Amino acid sequence: MLISKLKYFIPALFAFTLVFSGCEKDKLYDVNEETILPANANKTKLKSDQQYIAILYANLFQTALSSDDLFEASECVQSIGDKDLVHEVLISNYMNQQGVILPTNEEMRADVDGFLTETYNRFLVRNPTEAERQYFKNYINTHPNVRPELVYFSFALSNEYQYY
Amino acid sequence: MKRRGFIKKAAAATAGAFTVPYILPSGRLFAASGAQLAEHVVMVMFAGGVRQQESVERNYLAQSQGIPAEGNIMYNMLDGLPPTQKIVYGTDGNLAGDTPIPQILNSTLQQQGTLFQEVRSSHAGHYGGMNALLQGNTLFSQGLRQKPLNPTVFEYARRHLGIPASKTWFVGGGIGNSTPLMNYSNHPDYGPDYGANFLAPSITFGSQGQEHLSNAKIYHPEEELNPIYQMKYFLDNNFENVGGTIESIYNTEDEKQNIKLFMREMYNLGGNISRPPVSDNNDLNTVAYAVEVMKWFKPNLTVVNLGNVDACHSNYTDYLRALHRADHAVGHIWNQVNQIPGMANNTVMLITPECGRNLNSNPIKDENDWRAFDHSDANTQRVFTQMVGPNVPSNLVRGGIGNQIGETADNCPTIAEILGFKADVMGSGLISSTAQSLFDRI
């Protein structure tokens, strides 16, 4: 008797559960609009002449420039109208001095990945993106005359390096 | 092709080459709008506040110190005999300053050109005055530590003549008084794309420059600089610049290389350049390097800013010495310009103080017990302008005491007329409504 009753109850229960649980309203998840910016987009403030020189010197020599030298060097930058040009002259002046801390060409070529990570960290305070890493690896590997000094020079001249 | 057809097409092509407008950095097309009176202009912003009494009035000490000693201490620029007593403005002989610097021009600029004896300066300060000379406008809303609000004559020249940055130079006496700001304006239609190269030789080639710039490594243009630029441009393309633009004038890579070679040459010469016969102050050092800039780049427009006369705030004797040397400096520029191939007989020079100085002295006395002068009263509005060069009438004097002809804002349209873009400047709506070319005031 009980078995014959269960015979109808269980399928009915299953059907009931199926019908009413299936009617539960679906949750909708929206996605907020986000502007996707590259890793370097948080740099919005232009360095002053003194900031640029102080950071450049520290990046190249791994030591601080004296305040007298910093003042004089910033006057030099102000004394020439083309900022790109005076930065070039300043960097090449530093590159001609003793004490610039640079890896050798052999060290760079033995570990290009490591060199790139170190260079990005040193100058741009971030890691390279995959695209950047790929470009520079390719560029260094296909240009045997490119040495660490030239890579450092290009980073110090870049627009991103003017900002923090 | 038949001979007649060839000649016809060749003639059309030649005519086209002369009439096709220039393609300019903005991507817009402009034709040169007028005939040139000369291919080069040099404007000297004269000296840092000059009283009429000691310059065109040739009064020496008579109207400043109450001493009856008159005479002309600017005898390269102006006609007139020098003072015969109380000589302090020269080089040191038996006494300080007792040996006047000999005249270096065969005839005065007054005889060679046109002198506007009484010109109105609408600004009592250096920056406002210099801006009026450069902008052709007397904007009273112009801030002191702010880029010019309206286009400078450099920008007009570059935009409307289609000339590169290395053909316009602003050589400053230093980097004080916002001087480095004046090589281009903030105006949205002009600005840094049309700015002039700025150079302050006392810094660039002075002890600071020797220490921080002179030892620059020379990189090979193809093997070293090319890779540097290629990697830099890659980095720049990857930089999402949301923090605003980096404002600077733009020289092409070839121009940059040329400027670097010029700097290298100056450092190699170590100051042994063609200096004026006497070269014992900053103004004379500045003009020496300005002349080197002209020799190297042959600019269409060079503006030189002198400022030692401003010593008058606290030392009248130093003021007289600086004024005498500023005259010597101008004479040297004119001598040298007329020896530079391409610029000789093809350059007009204008000389105007950016402002005058007060009628009455301040309480500060110098070693001779002479009183000093600031610049703030009505006498400050009195200055002069000299023009000399091709197509400038010689031995002509216009205006005089009580008869002001011209204003400092006239220099901008005057330069425009000389270089052939007057219509563009006059039609810009950006210069003072009363400013006009000095050629129209003659």
PDB file of C-alpha atoms in Angstrom, chain B residues 166-380:
ATOM      1  CA  SER B 166      67.408  77.088 -36.610  1.00  0.00           C
ATOM      2  CA  LYS B 167      66.678  80.164 -38.725  1.00  0.00           C
ATOM      3  CA  THR B 168      65.256  82.088 -35.761  1.00  0.00           C
ATOM      4  CA  TRP B 169      67.317  82.722 -32.638  1.00  0.00           C
ATOM      5  CA  PHE B 170      66.735  84.502 -29.380  1.00  0.00           C
ATOM      6  CA  VAL B 171      70.057  85.140 -27.642  1.00  0.00           C
ATOM      7  CA  GLY B 172      69.461  86.195 -24.065  1.00  0.00           C
ATOM      8  CA  GLY B 173      71.736  87.927 -21.630  1.00  0.00           C
ATOM      9  CA  GLY B 174      70.826  85.318 -19.028  1.00  0.00           C
ATOM     10  CA  ILE B 175      67.989  83.204 -17.718  1.00  0.00           C
ATOM     11  CA  GLY B 176      66.574  85.694 -15.206  1.00  0.00           C
ATOM     12  CA  ASN B 177      63.496  87.892 -15.670  1.00  0.00           C
ATOM     13  CA  SER B 178      61.635  85.054 -17.438  1.00  0.00           C
ATOM     14  CA  THR B 179      63.900  85.588 -20.453  1.00  0.00           C
ATOM     15  CA  PRO B 180      63.853  81.910 -21.533  1.00  0.00           C
ATOM     16  CA  LEU B 181      60.054  82.075 -21.817  1.00  0.00           C
ATOM     17  CA  MET B 182      60.068  84.542 -24.678  1.00  0.00           C
ATOM     18  CA  ASN B 183      61.056  82.302 -27.589  1.00  0.00           C
ATOM     19  CA  TYR B 184      57.426  81.344 -28.246  1.00  0.00           C
ATOM     20  CA  SER B 185      53.945  82.014 -26.959  1.00  0.00           C
ATOM     21  CA  ASN B 186      51.055  79.994 -25.603  1.00  0.00           C
ATOM     22  CA  HIS B 187      48.822  81.054 -28.455  1.00  0.00           C
ATOM     23  CA  PRO B 188      46.903  78.012 -29.768  1.00  0.00           C
ATOM     24  CA  ASP B 189      47.425  78.901 -33.433  1.00  0.00           C
ATOM     25  CA  TYR B 190      51.165  79.383 -33.040  1.00  0.00           C
ATOM     26  CA  GLY B 191      53.144  78.188 -30.000  1.00  0.00           C
ATOM     27  CA  PRO B 192      56.157  75.857 -29.729  1.00  0.00           C
ATOM     28  CA  ASP B 193      55.835  74.445 -33.246  1.00  0.00           C
ATOM     29  CA  TYR B 194      56.912  77.873 -34.464  1.00  0.00           C
ATOM     30  CA  GLY B 195      59.229  78.872 -31.630  1.00  0.00           C
ATOM     31  CA  ALA B 196      62.776  80.158 -31.925  1.00  0.00           C
ATOM     32  CA  ASN B 197      65.902  78.558 -30.571  1.00  0.00           C
ATOM     33  CA  PHE B 198      66.893  80.170 -27.309  1.00  0.00           C
ATOM     34  CA  LEU B 199      70.437  80.462 -26.042  1.00  0.00           C
ATOM     35  CA  ALA B 200      71.845  82.176 -22.968  1.00  0.00           C
ATOM     36  CA  PRO B 201      75.592  82.117 -23.725  1.00  0.00           C
ATOM     37  CA  SER B 202      76.653  83.283 -20.277  1.00  0.00           C
ATOM     38  CA  ILE B 203      75.290  79.977 -18.941  1.00  0.00           C
ATOM     39  CA  THR B 204      75.650  77.610 -21.914  1.00  0.00           C
ATOM     40  CA  PHE B 205      79.238  78.620 -22.581  1.00  0.00           C
ATOM     41  CA  GLY B 206      79.991  79.901 -19.088  1.00  0.00           C
ATOM     42  CA  SER B 207      81.331  77.920 -16.158  1.00  0.00           C
ATOM     43  CA  GLN B 208      78.080  75.968 -15.776  1.00  0.00           C
ATOM     44  CA  GLY B 209      78.074  74.876 -19.405  1.00  0.00           C
ATOM     45  CA  GLN B 210      81.769  74.023 -19.270  1.00  0.00           C
ATOM     46  CA  GLU B 211      81.076  71.783 -16.295  1.00  0.00           C
ATOM     47  CA  HIS B 212      77.879  70.066 -17.446  1.00  0.00           C
ATOM     48  CA  LEU B 213      77.655  70.307 -21.234  1.00  0.00           C
ATOM     49  CA  SER B 214      81.088  70.746 -22.762  1.00  0.00           C
ATOM     50  CA  ASN B 215      82.297  67.175 -22.388  1.00  0.00           C
ATOM     51  CA  ALA B 216      79.460  65.704 -24.405  1.00  0.00           C
ATOM     52  CA  LYS B 217      80.284  62.554 -26.298  1.00  0.00           C
ATOM     53  CA  ILE B 218      79.907  62.816 -30.055  1.00  0.00           C
ATOM     54  CA  TYR B 219      77.866  59.896 -31.296  1.00  0.00           C
ATOM     55  CA  HIS B 220      77.998  58.607 -34.843  1.00  0.00           C
ATOM     56  CA  PRO B 221      74.829  59.845 -36.603  1.00  0.00           C
ATOM     57  CA  GLU B 222      73.995  56.566 -38.359  1.00  0.00           C
ATOM     58  CA  GLU B 223      75.544  53.877 -36.201  1.00  0.00           C
ATOM     59  CA  GLU B 224      74.732  55.300 -32.787  1.00  0.00           C
ATOM     60  CA  LEU B 225      72.218  58.140 -32.930  1.00  0.00           C
ATOM     61  CA  ASN B 226      69.857  56.332 -35.308  1.00  0.00           C
ATOM     62  CA  PRO B 227      69.367  53.354 -32.977  1.00  0.00           C
ATOM     63  CA  ILE B 228      68.949  55.719 -30.023  1.00  0.00           C
ATOM     64  CA  TYR B 229      66.215  57.647 -31.825  1.00  0.00           C
ATOM     65  CA  GLN B 230      64.539  54.471 -33.119  1.00  0.00           C
ATOM     66  CA  MET B 231      64.317  53.002 -29.618  1.00  0.00           C
ATOM     67  CA  LYS B 232      63.196  56.360 -28.193  1.00  0.00           C
ATOM     68  CA  TYR B 233      60.440  56.668 -30.789  1.00  0.00           C
ATOM     69  CA  PHE B 234      59.268  53.147 -29.991  1.00  0.00           C
ATOM     70  CA  LEU B 235      59.055  54.058 -26.304  1.00  0.00           C
ATOM     71  CA  ASP B 236      57.272  57.316 -27.151  1.00  0.00           C
ATOM     72  CA  ASN B 237      54.707  55.493 -29.264  1.00  0.00           C
ATOM     73  CA  ASN B 238      53.996  53.196 -26.351  1.00  0.00           C
ATOM     74  CA  PHE B 239      53.563  56.016 -23.872  1.00  0.00           C
ATOM     75  CA  GLU B 240      49.961  57.006 -23.289  1.00  0.00           C
ATOM     76  CA  ASN B 241      50.587  60.607 -22.375  1.00  0.00           C
ATOM     77  CA  VAL B 242      47.628  61.592 -20.236  1.00  0.00           C
ATOM     78  CA  GLY B 243      49.577  64.189 -18.295  1.00  0.00           C
ATOM     79  CA  GLY B 244      49.699  66.870 -20.958  1.00  0.00           C
ATOM     80  CA  THR B 245      52.271  67.679 -23.544  1.00  0.00           C
ATOM     81  CA  ILE B 246      55.970  68.307 -23.242  1.00  0.00           C
ATOM     82  CA  GLU B 247      56.338  71.823 -24.541  1.00  0.00           C
ATOM     83  CA  SER B 248      59.516  72.664 -26.331  1.00  0.00           C
ATOM     84  CA  ILE B 249      60.519  73.966 -29.666  1.00  0.00           C
ATOM     85  CA  TYR B 250      61.329  71.353 -32.233  1.00  0.00           C
ATOM     86  CA  ASN B 251      64.503  71.122 -34.283  1.00  0.00           C
ATOM     87  CA  THR B 252      64.813  68.375 -36.861  1.00  0.00           C
ATOM     88  CA  GLU B 253      67.469  65.752 -36.235  1.00  0.00           C
ATOM     89  CA  ASP B 254      69.732  67.443 -38.790  1.00  0.00           C
ATOM     90  CA  GLU B 255      69.232  70.797 -37.107  1.00  0.00           C
ATOM     91  CA  LYS B 256      69.934  69.288 -33.715  1.00  0.00           C
ATOM     92  CA  GLN B 257      73.115  67.761 -35.028  1.00  0.00           C
ATOM     93  CA  ASN B 258      74.128  71.122 -36.464  1.00  0.00           C
ATOM     94  CA  ILE B 259      73.441  72.904 -33.161  1.00  0.00           C
ATOM     95  CA  LYS B 260      75.481  70.296 -31.312  1.00  0.00           C
ATOM     96  CA  LEU B 261      78.353  70.850 -33.731  1.00  0.00           C
ATOM     97  CA  PHE B 262      78.062  74.585 -33.122  1.00  0.00           C
ATOM     98  CA  MET B 263      78.211  74.034 -29.378  1.00  0.00           C
ATOM     99  CA  ARG B 264      81.171  71.716 -29.760  1.00  0.00           C
ATOM    100  CA  GLU B 265      82.968  74.360 -31.822  1.00  0.00           C
ATOM    101  CA  MET B 266      82.275  77.026 -29.195  1.00  0.00           C
ATOM    102  CA  TYR B 267      83.613  74.789 -26.417  1.00  0.00           C
ATOM    103  CA  ASN B 268      86.665  73.964 -28.525  1.00  0.00           C
ATOM    104  CA  LEU B 269      87.335  77.658 -29.084  1.00  0.00           C
ATOM    105  CA  GLY B 270      87.193  78.154 -25.335  1.00  0.00           C
ATOM    106  CA  GLY B 271      86.000  81.727 -25.541  1.00  0.00           C
ATOM    107  CA  ASN B 272      88.463  82.715 -28.278  1.00  0.00           C
ATOM    108  CA  ILE B 273      85.740  84.010 -30.562  1.00  0.00           C
ATOM    109  CA  SER B 274      85.483  87.307 -32.409  1.00  0.00           C
ATOM    110  CA  ARG B 275      84.740  89.481 -29.439  1.00  0.00           C
ATOM    111  CA  PRO B 276      84.265  93.241 -29.399  1.00  0.00           C
ATOM    112  CA  PRO B 277      87.561  95.153 -28.879  1.00  0.00           C
ATOM    113  CA  VAL B 278      86.518  95.638 -25.265  1.00  0.00           C
ATOM    114  CA  SER B 279      84.701  92.666 -23.783  1.00  0.00           C
ATOM    115  CA  ASP B 280      84.488  93.154 -20.058  1.00  0.00           C
ATOM    116  CA  ASN B 281      80.852  92.641 -19.177  1.00  0.00           C
ATOM    117  CA  ASN B 282      78.053  90.162 -19.771  1.00  0.00           C
ATOM    118  CA  ASP B 283      76.388  92.155 -22.571  1.00  0.00           C
ATOM    119  CA  LEU B 284      79.597  92.166 -24.576  1.00  0.00           C
ATOM    120  CA  ASN B 285      79.993  88.446 -23.992  1.00  0.00           C
ATOM    121  CA  THR B 286      76.406  87.916 -25.133  1.00  0.00           C
ATOM    122  CA  VAL B 287      76.853  89.821 -28.397  1.00  0.00           C
ATOM    123  CA  ALA B 288      80.094  87.957 -29.107  1.00  0.00           C
ATOM    124  CA  TYR B 289      78.201  84.655 -29.024  1.00  0.00           C
ATOM    125  CA  ALA B 290      75.225  86.161 -30.850  1.00  0.00           C
ATOM    126  CA  VAL B 291      77.601  87.008 -33.682  1.00  0.00           C
ATOM    127  CA  GLU B 292      78.875  83.409 -33.655  1.00  0.00           C
ATOM    128  CA  VAL B 293      75.263  82.208 -33.906  1.00  0.00           C
ATOM    129  CA  MET B 294      74.784  84.494 -36.906  1.00  0.00           C
ATOM    130  CA  LYS B 295      77.972  83.299 -38.560  1.00  0.00           C
ATOM    131  CA  TRP B 296      77.035  79.650 -38.120  1.00  0.00           C
ATOM    132  CA  PHE B 297      73.297  79.624 -38.808  1.00  0.00           C
ATOM    133  CA  LYS B 298      72.721  82.856 -40.778  1.00  0.00           C
ATOM    134  CA  PRO B 299      69.302  83.239 -39.184  1.00  0.00           C
ATOM    135  CA  ASN B 300      66.541  85.195 -40.854  1.00  0.00           C
ATOM    136  CA  LEU B 301      65.673  86.623 -37.464  1.00  0.00           C
ATOM    137  CA  THR B 302      67.991  87.103 -34.514  1.00  0.00           C
ATOM    138  CA  VAL B 303      66.940  88.886 -31.346  1.00  0.00           C
ATOM    139  CA  VAL B 304      69.610  89.807 -28.821  1.00  0.00           C
ATOM    140  CA  ASN B 305      68.693  90.849 -25.318  1.00  0.00           C
ATOM    141  CA  LEU B 306      71.121  93.029 -23.354  1.00  0.00           C
ATOM    142  CA  GLY B 307      70.554  93.899 -19.726  1.00  0.00           C
ATOM    143  CA  ASN B 308      73.599  95.276 -17.895  1.00  0.00           C
ATOM    144  CA  VAL B 309      72.262  98.837 -17.942  1.00  0.00           C
ATOM    145  CA  ASP B 310      69.793  97.752 -15.288  1.00  0.00           C
ATOM    146  CA  ALA B 311      72.610  98.257 -12.789  1.00  0.00           C
ATOM    147  CA  CYS B 312      71.098 101.737 -12.619  1.00  0.00           C
ATOM    148  CA  HIS B 313      68.767 100.566  -9.848  1.00  0.00           C
ATOM    149  CA  SER B 314      71.645 100.854  -7.434  1.00  0.00           C
ATOM    150  CA  ASN B 315      74.740 102.203  -9.161  1.00  0.00           C
ATOM    151  CA  TYR B 316      74.637 105.115 -11.586  1.00  0.00           C
ATOM    152  CA  THR B 317      78.309 104.861 -12.503  1.00  0.00           C
ATOM    153  CA  ASP B 318      77.866 101.223 -13.487  1.00  0.00           C
ATOM    154  CA  TYR B 319      74.837 102.302 -15.529  1.00  0.00           C
ATOM    155  CA  LEU B 320      76.960 104.743 -17.524  1.00  0.00           C
ATOM    156  CA  ARG B 321      79.611 102.089 -18.070  1.00  0.00           C
ATOM    157  CA  ALA B 322      77.040  99.557 -19.213  1.00  0.00           C
ATOM    158  CA  LEU B 323      75.380 102.087 -21.514  1.00  0.00           C
ATOM    159  CA  HIS B 324      78.707 102.949 -23.115  1.00  0.00           C
ATOM    160  CA  ARG B 325      79.406  99.222 -23.573  1.00  0.00           C
ATOM    161  CA  ALA B 326      75.940  98.517 -24.952  1.00  0.00           C
ATOM    162  CA  ASP B 327      76.709 101.083 -27.664  1.00  0.00           C
ATOM    163  CA  HIS B 328      80.055  99.343 -28.249  1.00  0.00           C
ATOM    164  CA  ALA B 329      78.198  96.014 -28.436  1.00  0.00           C
ATOM    165  CA  VAL B 330      75.767  97.300 -31.053  1.00  0.00           C
ATOM    166  CA  GLY B 331      78.654  98.691 -33.097  1.00  0.00           C
ATOM    167  CA  HIS B 332      80.362  95.300 -32.937  1.00  0.00           C
ATOM    168  CA  ILE B 333      77.227  93.475 -34.102  1.00  0.00           C
ATOM    169  CA  TRP B 334      76.837  95.822 -37.061  1.00  0.00           C
ATOM    170  CA  ASN B 335      80.505  95.515 -38.002  1.00  0.00           C
ATOM    171  CA  GLN B 336      80.381  91.734 -37.852  1.00  0.00           C
ATOM    172  CA  VAL B 337      77.021  91.314 -39.592  1.00  0.00           C
ATOM    173  CA  ASN B 338      78.412  93.180 -42.552  1.00  0.00           C
ATOM    174  CA  GLN B 339      81.277  90.711 -42.799  1.00  0.00           C
ATOM    175  CA  ILE B 340      79.126  87.567 -42.776  1.00  0.00           C
ATOM    176  CA  PRO B 341      78.614  86.221 -46.302  1.00  0.00           C
ATOM    177  CA  GLY B 342      74.900  86.175 -47.042  1.00  0.00           C
ATOM    178  CA  MET B 343      74.056  88.614 -44.269  1.00  0.00           C
ATOM    179  CA  ALA B 344      76.265  91.506 -45.362  1.00  0.00           C
ATOM    180  CA  ASN B 345      74.231  94.214 -47.072  1.00  0.00           C
ATOM    181  CA  ASN B 346      71.186  92.028 -46.613  1.00  0.00           C
ATOM    182  CA  THR B 347      70.392  92.664 -42.945  1.00  0.00           C
ATOM    183  CA  VAL B 348      68.350  95.309 -41.185  1.00  0.00           C
ATOM    184  CA  MET B 349      69.146  95.974 -37.538  1.00  0.00           C
ATOM    185  CA  LEU B 350      66.685  97.506 -35.085  1.00  0.00           C
ATOM    186  CA  ILE B 351      67.644  98.778 -31.663  1.00  0.00           C
ATOM    187  CA  THR B 352      65.081  99.712 -29.007  1.00  0.00           C
ATOM    188  CA  PRO B 353      65.200  99.789 -25.199  1.00  0.00           C
ATOM    189  CA  GLU B 354      62.372  97.737 -23.721  1.00  0.00           C
ATOM    190  CA  CYS B 355      61.639 100.583 -21.325  1.00  0.00           C
ATOM    191  CA  GLY B 356      63.048 103.872 -20.115  1.00  0.00           C
ATOM    192  CA  ARG B 357      63.906 104.939 -16.583  1.00  0.00           C
ATOM    193  CA  ASN B 358      62.594 107.416 -14.069  1.00  0.00           C
ATOM    194  CA  LEU B 359      62.996 111.178 -14.191  1.00  0.00           C
ATOM    195  CA  ASN B 360      63.789 111.342 -10.489  1.00  0.00           C
ATOM    196  CA  SER B 361      66.361 109.286  -8.658  1.00  0.00           C
ATOM    197  CA  ASN B 362      65.981 106.870  -5.797  1.00  0.00           C
ATOM    198  CA  PRO B 363      67.987 107.435  -2.580  1.00  0.00           C
ATOM    199  CA  ILE B 364      70.813 105.019  -3.403  1.00  0.00           C
ATOM    200  CA  LYS B 365      74.178 106.630  -4.067  1.00  0.00           C
ATOM    201  CA  ASP B 366      77.231 105.012  -5.636  1.00  0.00           C
ATOM    202  CA  GLU B 367      80.980 105.441  -5.123  1.00  0.00           C
ATOM    203  CA  ASN B 368      80.886 108.804  -6.921  1.00  0.00           C
ATOM    204  CA  ASP B 369      78.008 109.949  -4.750  1.00  0.00           C
ATOM    205  CA  TRP B 370      75.710 109.793  -7.762  1.00  0.00           C
ATOM    206  CA  ARG B 371      72.084 108.831  -7.399  1.00  0.00           C
ATOM    207  CA  ALA B 372      70.487 105.747  -8.953  1.00  0.00           C
ATOM    208  CA  PHE B 373      67.283 105.479 -10.980  1.00  0.00           C
ATOM    209  CA  ASP B 374      64.492 102.889 -11.079  1.00  0.00           C
ATOM    210  CA  HIS B 375      61.828 102.561 -13.763  1.00  0.00           C
ATOM    211  CA  SER B 376      58.210 103.278 -12.924  1.00  0.00           C
ATOM    212  CA  ASP B 377      57.200 106.859 -13.770  1.00  0.00           C
ATOM    213  CA  ALA B 378      56.149 108.705 -16.955  1.00  0.00           C
ATOM    214  CA  ASN B 379      59.771 109.178 -18.049  1.00  0.00           C
ATOM    215  CA  THR B 380      59.926 105.389 -18.347  1.00  0.00           C
TER     216      THR B 380
END
